PDB file of C-alpha atoms in Angstrom:
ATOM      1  CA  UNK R 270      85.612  65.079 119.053  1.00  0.00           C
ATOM      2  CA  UNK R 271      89.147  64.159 117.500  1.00  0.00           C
ATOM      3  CA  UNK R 272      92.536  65.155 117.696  1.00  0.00           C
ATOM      4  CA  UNK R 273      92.787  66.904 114.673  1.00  0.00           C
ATOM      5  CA  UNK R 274      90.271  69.005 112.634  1.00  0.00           C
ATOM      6  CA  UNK R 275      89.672  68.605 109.450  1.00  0.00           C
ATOM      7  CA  UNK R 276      87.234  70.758 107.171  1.00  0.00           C
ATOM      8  CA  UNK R 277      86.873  70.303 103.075  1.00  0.00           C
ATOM      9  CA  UNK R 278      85.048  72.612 101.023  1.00  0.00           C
ATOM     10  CA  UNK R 279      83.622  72.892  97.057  1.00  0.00           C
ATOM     11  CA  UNK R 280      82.109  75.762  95.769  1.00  0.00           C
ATOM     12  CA  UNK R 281      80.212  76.138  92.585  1.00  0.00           C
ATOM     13  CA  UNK R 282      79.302  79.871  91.461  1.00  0.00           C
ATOM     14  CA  UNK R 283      78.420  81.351  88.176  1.00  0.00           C
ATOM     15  CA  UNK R 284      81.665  83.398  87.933  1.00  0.00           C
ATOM     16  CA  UNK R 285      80.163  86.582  87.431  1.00  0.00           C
ATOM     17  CA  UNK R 286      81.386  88.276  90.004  1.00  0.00           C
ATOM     18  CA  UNK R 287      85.047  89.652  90.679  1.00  0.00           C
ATOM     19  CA  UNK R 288      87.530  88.535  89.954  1.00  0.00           C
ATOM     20  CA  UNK R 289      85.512  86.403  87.271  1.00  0.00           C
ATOM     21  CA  UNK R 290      82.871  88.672  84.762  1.00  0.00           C
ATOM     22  CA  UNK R 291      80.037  88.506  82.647  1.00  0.00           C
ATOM     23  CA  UNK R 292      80.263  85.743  80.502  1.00  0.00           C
ATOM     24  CA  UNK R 293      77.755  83.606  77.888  1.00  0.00           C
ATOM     25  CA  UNK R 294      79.265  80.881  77.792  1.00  0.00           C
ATOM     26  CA  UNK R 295      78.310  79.362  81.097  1.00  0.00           C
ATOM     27  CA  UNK R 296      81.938  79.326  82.411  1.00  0.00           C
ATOM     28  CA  UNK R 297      81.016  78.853  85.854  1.00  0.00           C
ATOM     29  CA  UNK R 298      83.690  79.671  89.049  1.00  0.00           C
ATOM     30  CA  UNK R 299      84.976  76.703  90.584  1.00  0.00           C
ATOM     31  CA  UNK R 300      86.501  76.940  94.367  1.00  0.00           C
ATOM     32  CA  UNK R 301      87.925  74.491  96.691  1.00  0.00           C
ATOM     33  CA  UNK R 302      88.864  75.074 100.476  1.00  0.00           C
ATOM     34  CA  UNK R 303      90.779  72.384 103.256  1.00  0.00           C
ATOM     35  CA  UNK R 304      90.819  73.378 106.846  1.00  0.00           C
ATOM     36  CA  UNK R 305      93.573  71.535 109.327  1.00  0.00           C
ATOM     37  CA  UNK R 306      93.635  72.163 113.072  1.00  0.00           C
ATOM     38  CA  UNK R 307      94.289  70.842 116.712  1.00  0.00           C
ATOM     39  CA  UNK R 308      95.744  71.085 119.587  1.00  0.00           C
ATOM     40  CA  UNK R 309      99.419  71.625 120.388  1.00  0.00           C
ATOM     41  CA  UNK R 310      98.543  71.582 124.761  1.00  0.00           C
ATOM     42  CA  UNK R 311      95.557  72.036 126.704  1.00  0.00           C
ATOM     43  CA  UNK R 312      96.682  76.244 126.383  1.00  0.00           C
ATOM     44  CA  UNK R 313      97.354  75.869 122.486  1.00  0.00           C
ATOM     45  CA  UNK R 314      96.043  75.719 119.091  1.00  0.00           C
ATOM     46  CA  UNK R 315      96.315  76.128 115.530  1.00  0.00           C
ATOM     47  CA  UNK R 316      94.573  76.177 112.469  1.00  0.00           C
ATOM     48  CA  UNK R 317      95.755  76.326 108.272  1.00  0.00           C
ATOM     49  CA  UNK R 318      94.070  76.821 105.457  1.00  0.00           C
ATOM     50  CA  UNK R 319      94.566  76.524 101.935  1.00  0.00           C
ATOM     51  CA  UNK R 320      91.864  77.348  99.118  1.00  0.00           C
ATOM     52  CA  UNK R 321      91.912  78.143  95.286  1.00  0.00           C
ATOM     53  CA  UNK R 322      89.769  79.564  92.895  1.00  0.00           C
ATOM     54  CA  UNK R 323      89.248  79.510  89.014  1.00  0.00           C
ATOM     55  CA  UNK R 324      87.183  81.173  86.669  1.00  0.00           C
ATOM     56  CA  UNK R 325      86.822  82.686  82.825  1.00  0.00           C
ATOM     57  CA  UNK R 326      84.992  85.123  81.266  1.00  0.00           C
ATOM     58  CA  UNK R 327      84.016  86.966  78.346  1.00  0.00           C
ATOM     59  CA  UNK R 328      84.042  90.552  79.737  1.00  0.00           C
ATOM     60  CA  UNK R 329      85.133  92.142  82.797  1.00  0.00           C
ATOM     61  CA  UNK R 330      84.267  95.798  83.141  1.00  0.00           C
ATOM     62  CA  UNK R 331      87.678  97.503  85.179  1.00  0.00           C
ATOM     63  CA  UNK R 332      85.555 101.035  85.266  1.00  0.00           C
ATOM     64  CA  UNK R 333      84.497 104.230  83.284  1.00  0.00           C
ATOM     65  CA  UNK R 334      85.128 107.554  84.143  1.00  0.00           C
ATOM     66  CA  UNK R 335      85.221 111.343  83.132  1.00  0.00           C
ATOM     67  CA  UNK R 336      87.963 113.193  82.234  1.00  0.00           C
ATOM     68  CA  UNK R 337      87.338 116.985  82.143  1.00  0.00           C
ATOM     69  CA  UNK R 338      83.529 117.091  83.964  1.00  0.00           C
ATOM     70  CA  UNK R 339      81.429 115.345  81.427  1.00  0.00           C
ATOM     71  CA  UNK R 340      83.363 116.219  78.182  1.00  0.00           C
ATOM     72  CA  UNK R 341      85.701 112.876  77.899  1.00  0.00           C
ATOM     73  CA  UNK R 342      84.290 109.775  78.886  1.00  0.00           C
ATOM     74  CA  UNK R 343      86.305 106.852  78.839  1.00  0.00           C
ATOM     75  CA  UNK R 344      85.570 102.811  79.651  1.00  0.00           C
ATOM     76  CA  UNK R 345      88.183  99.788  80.573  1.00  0.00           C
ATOM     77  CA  UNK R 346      87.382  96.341  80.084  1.00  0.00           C
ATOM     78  CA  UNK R 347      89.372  93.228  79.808  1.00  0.00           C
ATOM     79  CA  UNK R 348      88.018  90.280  77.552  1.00  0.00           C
ATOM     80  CA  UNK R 349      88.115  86.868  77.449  1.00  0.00           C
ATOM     81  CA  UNK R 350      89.668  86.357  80.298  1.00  0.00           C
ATOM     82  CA  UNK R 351      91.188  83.879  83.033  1.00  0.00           C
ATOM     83  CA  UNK R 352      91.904  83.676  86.832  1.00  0.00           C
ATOM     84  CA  UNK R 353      93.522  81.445  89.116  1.00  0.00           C
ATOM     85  CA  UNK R 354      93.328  82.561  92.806  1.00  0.00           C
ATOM     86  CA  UNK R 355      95.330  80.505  95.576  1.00  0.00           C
ATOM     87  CA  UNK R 356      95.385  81.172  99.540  1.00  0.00           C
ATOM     88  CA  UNK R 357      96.928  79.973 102.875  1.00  0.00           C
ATOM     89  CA  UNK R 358      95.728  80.457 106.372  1.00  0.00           C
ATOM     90  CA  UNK R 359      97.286  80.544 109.658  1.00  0.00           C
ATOM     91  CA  UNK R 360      96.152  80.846 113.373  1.00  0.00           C
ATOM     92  CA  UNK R 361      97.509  80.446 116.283  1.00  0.00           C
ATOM     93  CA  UNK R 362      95.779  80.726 119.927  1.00  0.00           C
ATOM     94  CA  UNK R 363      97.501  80.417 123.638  1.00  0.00           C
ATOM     95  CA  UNK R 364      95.901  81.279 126.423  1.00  0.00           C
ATOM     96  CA  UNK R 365      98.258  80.716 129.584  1.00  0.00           C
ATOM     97  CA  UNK R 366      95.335  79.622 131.745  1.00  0.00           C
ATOM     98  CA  UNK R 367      93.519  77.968 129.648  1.00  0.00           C
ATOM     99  CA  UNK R 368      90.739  80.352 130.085  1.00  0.00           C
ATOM    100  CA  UNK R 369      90.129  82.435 126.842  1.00  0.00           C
ATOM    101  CA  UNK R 370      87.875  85.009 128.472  1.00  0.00           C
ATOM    102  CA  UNK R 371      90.699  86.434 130.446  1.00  0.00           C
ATOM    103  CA  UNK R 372      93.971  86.119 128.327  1.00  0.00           C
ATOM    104  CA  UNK R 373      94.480  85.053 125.334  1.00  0.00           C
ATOM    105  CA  UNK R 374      97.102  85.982 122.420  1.00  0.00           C
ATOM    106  CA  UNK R 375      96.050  85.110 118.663  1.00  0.00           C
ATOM    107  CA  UNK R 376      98.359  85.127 115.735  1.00  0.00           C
ATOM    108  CA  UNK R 377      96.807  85.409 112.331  1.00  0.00           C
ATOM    109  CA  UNK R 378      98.466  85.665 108.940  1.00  0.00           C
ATOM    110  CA  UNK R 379      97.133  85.028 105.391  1.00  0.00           C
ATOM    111  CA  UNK R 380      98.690  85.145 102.166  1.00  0.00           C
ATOM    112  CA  UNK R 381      97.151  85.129  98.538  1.00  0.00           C
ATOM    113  CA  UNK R 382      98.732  84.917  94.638  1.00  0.00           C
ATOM    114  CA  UNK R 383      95.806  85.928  92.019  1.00  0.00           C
ATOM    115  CA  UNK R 384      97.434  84.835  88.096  1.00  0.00           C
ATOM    116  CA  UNK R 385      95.134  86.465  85.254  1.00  0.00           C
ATOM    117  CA  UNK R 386      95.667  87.270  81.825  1.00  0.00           C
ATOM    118  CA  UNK R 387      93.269  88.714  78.962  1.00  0.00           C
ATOM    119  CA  UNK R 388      93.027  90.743  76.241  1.00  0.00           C
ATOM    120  CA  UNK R 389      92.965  94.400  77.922  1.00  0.00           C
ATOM    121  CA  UNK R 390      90.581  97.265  75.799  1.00  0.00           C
ATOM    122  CA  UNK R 391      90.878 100.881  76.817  1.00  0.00           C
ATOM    123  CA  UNK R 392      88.258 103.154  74.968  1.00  0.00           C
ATOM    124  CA  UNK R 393      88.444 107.145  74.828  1.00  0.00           C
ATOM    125  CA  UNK R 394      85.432 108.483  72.528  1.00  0.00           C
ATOM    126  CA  UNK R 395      86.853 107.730  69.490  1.00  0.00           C
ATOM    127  CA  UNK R 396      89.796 106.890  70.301  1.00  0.00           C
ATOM    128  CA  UNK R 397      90.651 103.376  71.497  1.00  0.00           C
ATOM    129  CA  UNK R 398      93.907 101.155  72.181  1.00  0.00           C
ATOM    130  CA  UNK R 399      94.572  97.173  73.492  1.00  0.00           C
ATOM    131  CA  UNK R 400      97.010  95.105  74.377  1.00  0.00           C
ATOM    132  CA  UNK R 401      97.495  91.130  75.770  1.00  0.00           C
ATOM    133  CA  UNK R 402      97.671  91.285  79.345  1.00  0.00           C
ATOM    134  CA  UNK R 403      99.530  89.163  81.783  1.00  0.00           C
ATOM    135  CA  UNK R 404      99.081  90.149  85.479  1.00  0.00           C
ATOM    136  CA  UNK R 405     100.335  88.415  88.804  1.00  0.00           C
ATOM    137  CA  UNK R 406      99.139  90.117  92.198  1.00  0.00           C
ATOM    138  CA  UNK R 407     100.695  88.829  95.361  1.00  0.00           C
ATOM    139  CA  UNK R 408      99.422  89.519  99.021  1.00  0.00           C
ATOM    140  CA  UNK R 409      99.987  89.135 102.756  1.00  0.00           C
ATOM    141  CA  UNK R 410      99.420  90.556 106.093  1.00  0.00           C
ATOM    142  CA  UNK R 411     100.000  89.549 109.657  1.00  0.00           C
ATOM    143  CA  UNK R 412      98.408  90.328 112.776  1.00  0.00           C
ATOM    144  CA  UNK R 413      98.984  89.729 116.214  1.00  0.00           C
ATOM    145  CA  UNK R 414      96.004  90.365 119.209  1.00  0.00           C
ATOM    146  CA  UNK R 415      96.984  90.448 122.633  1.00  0.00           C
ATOM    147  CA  UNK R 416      93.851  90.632 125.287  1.00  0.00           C
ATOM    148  CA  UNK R 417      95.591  91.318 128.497  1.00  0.00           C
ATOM    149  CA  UNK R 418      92.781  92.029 130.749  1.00  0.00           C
ATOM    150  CA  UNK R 419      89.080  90.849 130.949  1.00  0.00           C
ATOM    151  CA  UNK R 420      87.352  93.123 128.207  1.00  0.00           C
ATOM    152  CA  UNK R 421      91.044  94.694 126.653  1.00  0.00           C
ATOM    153  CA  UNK R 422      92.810  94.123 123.875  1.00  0.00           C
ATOM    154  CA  UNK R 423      95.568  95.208 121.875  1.00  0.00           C
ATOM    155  CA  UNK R 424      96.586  94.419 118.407  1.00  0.00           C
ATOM    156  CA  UNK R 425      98.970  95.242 115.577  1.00  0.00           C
ATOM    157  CA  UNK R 426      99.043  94.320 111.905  1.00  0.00           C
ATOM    158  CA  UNK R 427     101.232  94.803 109.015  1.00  0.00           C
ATOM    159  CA  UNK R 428     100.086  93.905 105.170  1.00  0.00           C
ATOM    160  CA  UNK R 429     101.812  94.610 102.211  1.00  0.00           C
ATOM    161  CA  UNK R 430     100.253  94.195  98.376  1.00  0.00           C
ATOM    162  CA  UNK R 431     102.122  93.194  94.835  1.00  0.00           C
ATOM    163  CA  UNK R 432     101.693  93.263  91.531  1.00  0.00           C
ATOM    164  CA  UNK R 433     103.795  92.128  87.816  1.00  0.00           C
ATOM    165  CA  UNK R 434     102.002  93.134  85.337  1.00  0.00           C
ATOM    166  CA  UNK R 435     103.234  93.392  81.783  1.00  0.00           C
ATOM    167  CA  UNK R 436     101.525  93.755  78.367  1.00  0.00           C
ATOM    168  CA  UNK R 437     102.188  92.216  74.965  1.00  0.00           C
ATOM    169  CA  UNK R 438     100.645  92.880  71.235  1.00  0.00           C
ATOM    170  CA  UNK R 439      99.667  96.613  72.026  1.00  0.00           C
ATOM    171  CA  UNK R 440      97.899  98.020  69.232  1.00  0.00           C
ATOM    172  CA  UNK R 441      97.333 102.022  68.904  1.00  0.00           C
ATOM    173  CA  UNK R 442      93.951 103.382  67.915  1.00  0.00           C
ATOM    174  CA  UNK R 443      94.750 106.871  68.940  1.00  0.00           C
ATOM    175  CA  UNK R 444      95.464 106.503  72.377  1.00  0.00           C
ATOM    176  CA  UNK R 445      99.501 105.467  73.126  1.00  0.00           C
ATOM    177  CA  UNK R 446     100.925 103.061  75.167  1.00  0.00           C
ATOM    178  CA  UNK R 447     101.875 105.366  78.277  1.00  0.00           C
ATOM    179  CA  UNK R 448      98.393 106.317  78.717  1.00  0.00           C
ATOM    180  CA  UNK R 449      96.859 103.064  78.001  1.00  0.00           C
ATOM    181  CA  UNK R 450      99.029 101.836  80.752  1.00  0.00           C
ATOM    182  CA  UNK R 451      98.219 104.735  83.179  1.00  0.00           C
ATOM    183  CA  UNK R 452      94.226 104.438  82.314  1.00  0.00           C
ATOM    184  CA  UNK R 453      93.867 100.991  82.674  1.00  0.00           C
ATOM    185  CA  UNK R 454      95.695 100.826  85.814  1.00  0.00           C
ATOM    186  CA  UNK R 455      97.914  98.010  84.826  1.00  0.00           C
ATOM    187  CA  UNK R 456     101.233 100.105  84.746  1.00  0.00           C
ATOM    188  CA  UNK R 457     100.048 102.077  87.951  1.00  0.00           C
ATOM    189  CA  UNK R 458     102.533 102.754  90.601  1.00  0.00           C
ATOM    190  CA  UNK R 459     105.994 101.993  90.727  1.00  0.00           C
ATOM    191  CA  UNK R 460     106.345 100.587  94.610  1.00  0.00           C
ATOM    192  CA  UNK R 461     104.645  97.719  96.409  1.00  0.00           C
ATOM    193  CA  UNK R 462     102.029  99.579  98.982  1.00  0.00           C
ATOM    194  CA  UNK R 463     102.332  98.227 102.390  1.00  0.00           C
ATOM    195  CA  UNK R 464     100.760  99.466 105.842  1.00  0.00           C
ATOM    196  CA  UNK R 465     101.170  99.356 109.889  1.00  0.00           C
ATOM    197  CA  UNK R 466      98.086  99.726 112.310  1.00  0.00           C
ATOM    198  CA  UNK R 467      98.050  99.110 116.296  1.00  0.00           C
ATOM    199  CA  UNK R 468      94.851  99.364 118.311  1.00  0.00           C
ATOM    200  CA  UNK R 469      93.760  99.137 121.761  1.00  0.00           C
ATOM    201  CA  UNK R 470      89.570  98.179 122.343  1.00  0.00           C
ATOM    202  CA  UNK R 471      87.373  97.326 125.404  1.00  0.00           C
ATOM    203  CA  UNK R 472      84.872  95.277 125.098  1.00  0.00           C
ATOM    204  CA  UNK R 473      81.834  96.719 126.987  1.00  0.00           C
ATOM    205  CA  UNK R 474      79.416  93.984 127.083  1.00  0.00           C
ATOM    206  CA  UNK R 475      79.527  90.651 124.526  1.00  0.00           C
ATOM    207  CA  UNK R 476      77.925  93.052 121.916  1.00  0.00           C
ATOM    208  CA  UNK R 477      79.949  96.316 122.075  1.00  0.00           C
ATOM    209  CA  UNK R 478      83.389  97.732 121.393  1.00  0.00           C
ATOM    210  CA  UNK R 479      85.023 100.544 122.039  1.00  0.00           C
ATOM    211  CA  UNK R 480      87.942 100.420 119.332  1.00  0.00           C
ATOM    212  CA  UNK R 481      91.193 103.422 118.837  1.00  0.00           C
ATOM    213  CA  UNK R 482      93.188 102.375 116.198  1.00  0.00           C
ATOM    214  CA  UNK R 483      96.540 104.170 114.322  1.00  0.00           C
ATOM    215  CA  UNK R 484      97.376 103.241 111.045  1.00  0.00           C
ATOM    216  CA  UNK R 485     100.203 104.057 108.459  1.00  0.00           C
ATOM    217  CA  UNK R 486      99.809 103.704 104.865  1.00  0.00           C
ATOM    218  CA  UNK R 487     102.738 103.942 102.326  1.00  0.00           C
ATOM    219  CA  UNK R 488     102.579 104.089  98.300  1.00  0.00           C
ATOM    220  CA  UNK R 489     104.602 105.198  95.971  1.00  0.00           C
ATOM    221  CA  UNK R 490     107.062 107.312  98.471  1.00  0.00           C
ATOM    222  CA  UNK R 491     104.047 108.795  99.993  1.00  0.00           C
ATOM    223  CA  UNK R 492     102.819 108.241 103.687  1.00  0.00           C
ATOM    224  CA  UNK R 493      99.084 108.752 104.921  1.00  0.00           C
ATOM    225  CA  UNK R 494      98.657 108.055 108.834  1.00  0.00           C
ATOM    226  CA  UNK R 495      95.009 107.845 109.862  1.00  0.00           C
ATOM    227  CA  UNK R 496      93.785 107.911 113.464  1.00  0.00           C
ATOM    228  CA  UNK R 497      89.934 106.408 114.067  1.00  0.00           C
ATOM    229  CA  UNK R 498      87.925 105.989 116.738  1.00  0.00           C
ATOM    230  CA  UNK R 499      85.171 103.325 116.139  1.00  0.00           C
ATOM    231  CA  UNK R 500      81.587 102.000 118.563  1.00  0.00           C
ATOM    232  CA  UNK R 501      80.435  98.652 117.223  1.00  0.00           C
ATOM    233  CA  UNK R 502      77.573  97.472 118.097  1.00  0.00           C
ATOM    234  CA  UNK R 503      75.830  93.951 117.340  1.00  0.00           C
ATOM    235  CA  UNK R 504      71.970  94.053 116.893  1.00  0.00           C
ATOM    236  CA  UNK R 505      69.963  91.219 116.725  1.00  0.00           C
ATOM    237  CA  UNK R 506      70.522  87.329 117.020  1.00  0.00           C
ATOM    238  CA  UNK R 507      73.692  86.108 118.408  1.00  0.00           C
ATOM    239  CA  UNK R 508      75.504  84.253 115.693  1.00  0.00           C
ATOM    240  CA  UNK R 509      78.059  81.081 116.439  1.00  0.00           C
ATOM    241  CA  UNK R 510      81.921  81.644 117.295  1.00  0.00           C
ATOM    242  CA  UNK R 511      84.137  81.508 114.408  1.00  0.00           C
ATOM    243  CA  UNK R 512      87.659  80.219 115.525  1.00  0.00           C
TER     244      UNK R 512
END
């Protein structure tokens, strides 16, 4: 063992998968990760993170859909296409006796930025319109988990999402602008969304939980609160603890 942690990370895919798309031109999706950690006292620790992610693509489908039953179908893609995806890490663990198994508080927060930009194709039937897109969508949450007893917990989180997207070059084949914005999704929603949730669980046995949980979602001046009650259960082999 050392002091400090330290974890590196390359990843090779084929980029076909979100936020990357189909693509024949063998533009694969390139990632890279670096893990830091250690010990602040015998009762703390800490962890960051940082990782990016790049790919292109020819294609990207963003969805189809009906409009009146099955009279009106209509299909989104965005072509030739390009992402850049950063992201930071943090943890934070104290347990005041040391002992993990009967208190323990863990603070957690991660934050992303995803940059894309293509050339954004809206089809109606006939009808059809496009436009040069530019996109930035922002991220964050933080969470804090509290286990006060043997087998109890409590937690409560808070994320919020972004986005700045803007078009450029938008060319009218029947459909105009307002709607191409509104279809595509790029122009959708005027406010940031952003949400609370608290929770209490007990922890039966090493492979159950009991779990309430509150939660409060807000977009566009409109509030949803939820209230769940969840069982987990873990079947089979008993995997390694993440930190």
């Amino acid at each position: 063992p050392t002091a400090v942690y330290l974890g590196l990370g390359v990843e090779l895919t084929r980029g076909s998968e979100y936020p990357g798309g189909r693509n024949e031109d063998n533009h694969a999706g390139e990632g890279i990760f670096v893990k830091v950690g250690g010990d602040l006292t015998p009762a703390a620790s800490w962890q960051v993170g940082l990782s990016h992610y790049t790919t292109e693509f020819d294609v990207r489908q963003a969805g189809a859909h009906h409009h009146g039953g099955e009279e009106s179908l209509t299909d989104n893609e965005l072509r030739d296409g390009e992402v850049d995806l950063s992201g930071l890490d943090l943890v934070f663990k104290w347990s005041p006796s040391g002992h993990a198994r009967e208190r323990y508080l863990k603070l957690q927060a991660e934050a992303f930025k995803r940059d894309e930009s293509g050339q954004a194709v809206f089809f109606e039937e006939l009808n059809s319109a496009e436009a040069r897109y530019s996109g930035e969508q922002s991220g964050y949450y933080l969470q804090a988990i509290y286990q006060f007893a043997p087998r109890w917990r409590v937690g409560l989180r808070h994320d919020v999402l972004q986005a700045d997207n803007s078009i450029s070059r938008f060319v009218d084949n029947g459909i105009d602008e307002q709607e191409f914005l509104q279809e595509s999704s790029i122009g959708e929603g005027d406010d940031d969304p952003s949400g609370w949730s608290g929770m209490l669980d007990f922890s039966p046995s090493e492979y159950s939980r009991i779990r309430l949980q509150v939660g409060r979602l807000e977009v566009d001046d409109e509030s949803y609160d939820s209230l769940t009650l969840q069982y987990l259960m873990s079947l089979g082999a008993h995997g390694a603890h993440t930190y």
